[in-house]
PDB file of C-alpha atoms in Angstrom:
ATOM      1  CA  GLN N  12       6.848   1.588 -18.049  1.00 84.00           C
ATOM      2  CA  VAL N  13       4.342   1.314 -15.208  1.00 90.00           C
ATOM      3  CA  GLN N  14       2.830   4.334 -13.500  1.00 94.00           C
ATOM      4  CA  LEU N  15       1.275   4.065 -10.059  1.00 95.00           C
ATOM      5  CA  VAL N  16      -0.946   6.774  -8.596  1.00 95.00           C
ATOM      6  CA  GLU N  17      -1.990   6.612  -4.959  1.00 96.00           C
ATOM      7  CA  SER N  18      -4.954   8.362  -3.388  1.00 96.00           C
ATOM      8  CA  GLY N  19      -6.984   8.268  -0.203  1.00 97.00           C
ATOM      9  CA  GLY N  20      -4.524   9.520   2.385  1.00 96.00           C
ATOM     10  CA  GLY N  21      -5.348  12.162   4.953  1.00 97.00           C
ATOM     11  CA  LEU N  22      -5.739  13.022   8.611  1.00 98.00           C
ATOM     12  CA  VAL N  23      -7.677  10.620  10.817  1.00 98.00           C
ATOM     13  CA  GLN N  24      -8.159  10.222  14.550  1.00 98.00           C
ATOM     14  CA  PRO N  25      -6.798   7.190  16.399  1.00 98.00           C
ATOM     15  CA  GLY N  26      -9.171   4.267  15.969  1.00 98.00           C
ATOM     16  CA  GLY N  27     -10.404   5.569  12.643  1.00 98.00           C
ATOM     17  CA  SER N  28     -10.239   4.103   9.162  1.00 98.00           C
ATOM     18  CA  LEU N  29      -8.924   5.041   5.745  1.00 98.00           C
ATOM     19  CA  ARG N  30      -8.837   3.296   2.405  1.00 98.00           C
ATOM     20  CA  LEU N  31      -5.932   3.892   0.076  1.00 98.00           C
ATOM     21  CA  SER N  32      -6.163   3.250  -3.649  1.00 98.00           C
ATOM     22  CA  CYS N  33      -3.411   2.658  -6.184  1.00 97.00           C
ATOM     23  CA  GLN N  34      -4.307   3.036  -9.843  1.00 95.00           C
ATOM     24  CA  ALA N  35      -1.821   1.303 -12.151  1.00 93.00           C
ATOM     25  CA  SER N  36      -1.227   2.088 -15.794  1.00 90.00           C
ATOM     26  CA  GLY N  37      -0.486  -1.546 -16.559  1.00 73.00           C
ATOM     27  CA  THR N  38      -2.333  -4.799 -16.076  1.00 80.00           C
ATOM     28  CA  ILE N  39      -1.812  -5.625 -12.409  1.00 77.00           C
ATOM     29  CA  PHE N  40      -2.759  -9.230 -13.040  1.00 76.00           C
ATOM     30  CA  SER N  41       0.518  -9.610 -14.936  1.00 81.00           C
ATOM     31  CA  PHE N  42       2.681  -8.028 -12.215  1.00 87.00           C
ATOM     32  CA  ASN N  43       4.975 -10.332 -10.271  1.00 86.00           C
ATOM     33  CA  ALA N  44       4.175  -8.414  -7.104  1.00 91.00           C
ATOM     34  CA  VAL N  45       2.104  -5.406  -6.090  1.00 93.00           C
ATOM     35  CA  GLY N  46       1.479  -3.830  -2.743  1.00 96.00           C
ATOM     36  CA  TRP N  47       2.127  -1.118  -0.215  1.00 98.00           C
ATOM     37  CA  TYR N  48       5.133   0.168   1.718  1.00 98.00           C
ATOM     38  CA  ARG N  49       5.329   3.038   4.160  1.00 98.00           C
ATOM     39  CA  GLN N  50       7.987   5.377   5.459  1.00 98.00           C
ATOM     40  CA  ALA N  51       7.732   7.322   8.681  1.00 96.00           C
ATOM     41  CA  PRO N  52       9.985  10.321   9.397  1.00 92.00           C
ATOM     42  CA  GLY N  53      13.476   9.190  10.327  1.00 94.00           C
ATOM     43  CA  LYS N  54      12.707   5.541   9.589  1.00 96.00           C
ATOM     44  CA  GLN N  55      13.382   3.148   6.752  1.00 97.00           C
ATOM     45  CA  ARG N  56      10.720   2.273   4.229  1.00 97.00           C
ATOM     46  CA  GLU N  57       8.945  -0.902   5.307  1.00 97.00           C
ATOM     47  CA  LEU N  58       6.553  -3.405   3.806  1.00 97.00           C
ATOM     48  CA  VAL N  59       2.932  -2.992   4.861  1.00 98.00           C
ATOM     49  CA  ALA N  60       1.131  -5.528   2.676  1.00 98.00           C
ATOM     50  CA  ALA N  61       1.647  -7.077  -0.733  1.00 96.00           C
ATOM     51  CA  PHE N  62       0.462  -9.681  -3.195  1.00 93.00           C
ATOM     52  CA  THR N  63       3.290 -11.768  -4.576  1.00 88.00           C
ATOM     53  CA  SER N  64       3.494 -14.279  -7.392  1.00 78.00           C
ATOM     54  CA  GLY N  65       1.736 -17.493  -6.642  1.00 77.00           C
ATOM     55  CA  GLY N  66      -1.095 -15.715  -4.856  1.00 76.00           C
ATOM     56  CA  VAL N  67       0.719 -15.211  -1.560  1.00 87.00           C
ATOM     57  CA  THR N  68      -0.324 -12.230   0.552  1.00 92.00           C
ATOM     58  CA  ASN N  69       2.151 -10.774   3.032  1.00 94.00           C
ATOM     59  CA  TYR N  70       1.455  -8.395   5.900  1.00 97.00           C
ATOM     60  CA  ALA N  71       3.720  -6.639   8.360  1.00 97.00           C
ATOM     61  CA  ASP N  72       3.183  -8.021  11.859  1.00 97.00           C
ATOM     62  CA  SER N  73       2.292  -4.541  13.069  1.00 97.00           C
ATOM     63  CA  VAL N  74      -0.758  -4.307  10.780  1.00 98.00           C
ATOM     64  CA  LYS N  75      -2.090  -7.887  10.828  1.00 97.00           C
ATOM     65  CA  GLY N  76      -5.739  -7.955  11.786  1.00 97.00           C
ATOM     66  CA  ARG N  77      -6.137  -4.217  11.126  1.00 98.00           C
ATOM     67  CA  PHE N  78      -5.171  -3.701   7.474  1.00 98.00           C
ATOM     68  CA  THR N  79      -6.459  -5.568   4.440  1.00 98.00           C
ATOM     69  CA  ILE N  80      -5.005  -5.480   0.937  1.00 97.00           C
ATOM     70  CA  SER N  81      -7.291  -6.183  -1.984  1.00 95.00           C
ATOM     71  CA  ARG N  82      -7.287  -5.793  -5.730  1.00 93.00           C
ATOM     72  CA  ASP N  83      -9.653  -5.191  -8.611  1.00 93.00           C
ATOM     73  CA  ASN N  84      -7.957  -6.587 -11.700  1.00 90.00           C
ATOM     74  CA  ALA N  85     -10.625  -5.155 -14.007  1.00 92.00           C
ATOM     75  CA  LYS N  86      -9.818  -1.654 -12.745  1.00 93.00           C
ATOM     76  CA  ASN N  87      -6.058  -2.260 -12.389  1.00 92.00           C
ATOM     77  CA  THR N  88      -6.376  -0.975  -8.845  1.00 95.00           C
ATOM     78  CA  VAL N  89      -4.978  -2.153  -5.534  1.00 96.00           C
ATOM     79  CA  TYR N  90      -6.519  -1.075  -2.255  1.00 97.00           C
ATOM     80  CA  LEU N  91      -5.371  -0.914   1.353  1.00 98.00           C
ATOM     81  CA  GLN N  92      -8.169  -0.822   3.900  1.00 98.00           C
ATOM     82  CA  MET N  93      -6.774   0.464   7.180  1.00 98.00           C
ATOM     83  CA  ASN N  94      -8.847   0.077  10.338  1.00 98.00           C
ATOM     84  CA  SER N  95      -8.136   0.766  14.002  1.00 98.00           C
ATOM     85  CA  LEU N  96      -5.460   3.234  13.006  1.00 98.00           C
ATOM     86  CA  LYS N  97      -2.792   4.161  15.527  1.00 98.00           C
ATOM     87  CA  PRO N  98      -0.484   7.194  15.741  1.00 97.00           C
ATOM     88  CA  GLU N  99       2.420   4.906  14.842  1.00 97.00           C
ATOM     89  CA  ASP N 100       0.755   4.238  11.480  1.00 98.00           C
ATOM     90  CA  THR N 101       1.559   7.819  10.517  1.00 98.00           C
ATOM     91  CA  ALA N 102       3.742   7.707   7.410  1.00 98.00           C
ATOM     92  CA  VAL N 103       3.891   8.282   3.692  1.00 98.00           C
ATOM     93  CA  TYR N 104       2.367   5.232   2.045  1.00 98.00           C
ATOM     94  CA  TYR N 105       3.752   4.116  -1.301  1.00 98.00           C
ATOM     95  CA  CYS N 106       2.275   1.783  -3.858  1.00 97.00           C
ATOM     96  CA  THR N 107       4.838  -0.493  -5.470  1.00 96.00           C
ATOM     97  CA  ALA N 108       4.856  -3.033  -8.253  1.00 94.00           C
ATOM     98  CA  ARG N 109       7.456  -5.432  -9.576  1.00 92.00           C
ATOM     99  CA  VAL N 110       7.468  -6.548 -13.186  1.00 90.00           C
ATOM    100  CA  VAL N 111      10.116  -9.243 -13.648  1.00 88.00           C
ATOM    101  CA  THR N 112      13.124  -7.460 -12.108  1.00 90.00           C
ATOM    102  CA  THR N 113      11.999  -3.835 -12.378  1.00 93.00           C
ATOM    103  CA  VAL N 114      10.413  -2.186  -9.337  1.00 94.00           C
ATOM    104  CA  TYR N 115       8.096   0.789  -9.738  1.00 95.00           C
ATOM    105  CA  TRP N 116       6.954   3.234  -7.068  1.00 97.00           C
ATOM    106  CA  GLY N 117       4.140   5.720  -6.803  1.00 96.00           C
ATOM    107  CA  GLN N 118       4.625   9.248  -5.514  1.00 97.00           C
ATOM    108  CA  GLY N 119       3.217   8.390  -2.094  1.00 97.00           C
ATOM    109  CA  THR N 120       0.260   9.570  -0.061  1.00 97.00           C
ATOM    110  CA  GLN N 121       0.470  10.958   3.464  1.00 98.00           C
ATOM    111  CA  VAL N 122      -1.446   9.274   6.270  1.00 98.00           C
ATOM    112  CA  THR N 123      -1.516  11.091   9.584  1.00 98.00           C
ATOM    113  CA  VAL N 124      -3.135   9.553  12.655  1.00 98.00           C
ATOM    114  CA  SER N 125      -3.589  12.153  15.363  1.00 97.00           C
ATOM    115  CA  SER N 126      -6.167  13.508  17.748  1.00 95.00           C
TER     116      SER N 126
END
């Protein structure tokens, strides 16, 4: 069983920055995939950024050049640095991890971009 706890969400003005953190109970180095999804009101959950097996990093086109995913294996923590935030980035952000065929989700953290 893997537990994921997100933190770092909040209210920020357009153009601002936030850093989300995801603390995992397991060893993230052993996960097949770990990353971030988001879900805006009335929309489907979508991939934001993720590390996959083989060292591949994926980003949604809408966040390329603005968001950066990183990891600290020693702390079992995954980060999402979000810069140049836009109102359309407003959503609940979820940390997710896949271990073999089982997918785990955190409880989510709200990010609101508004003036």
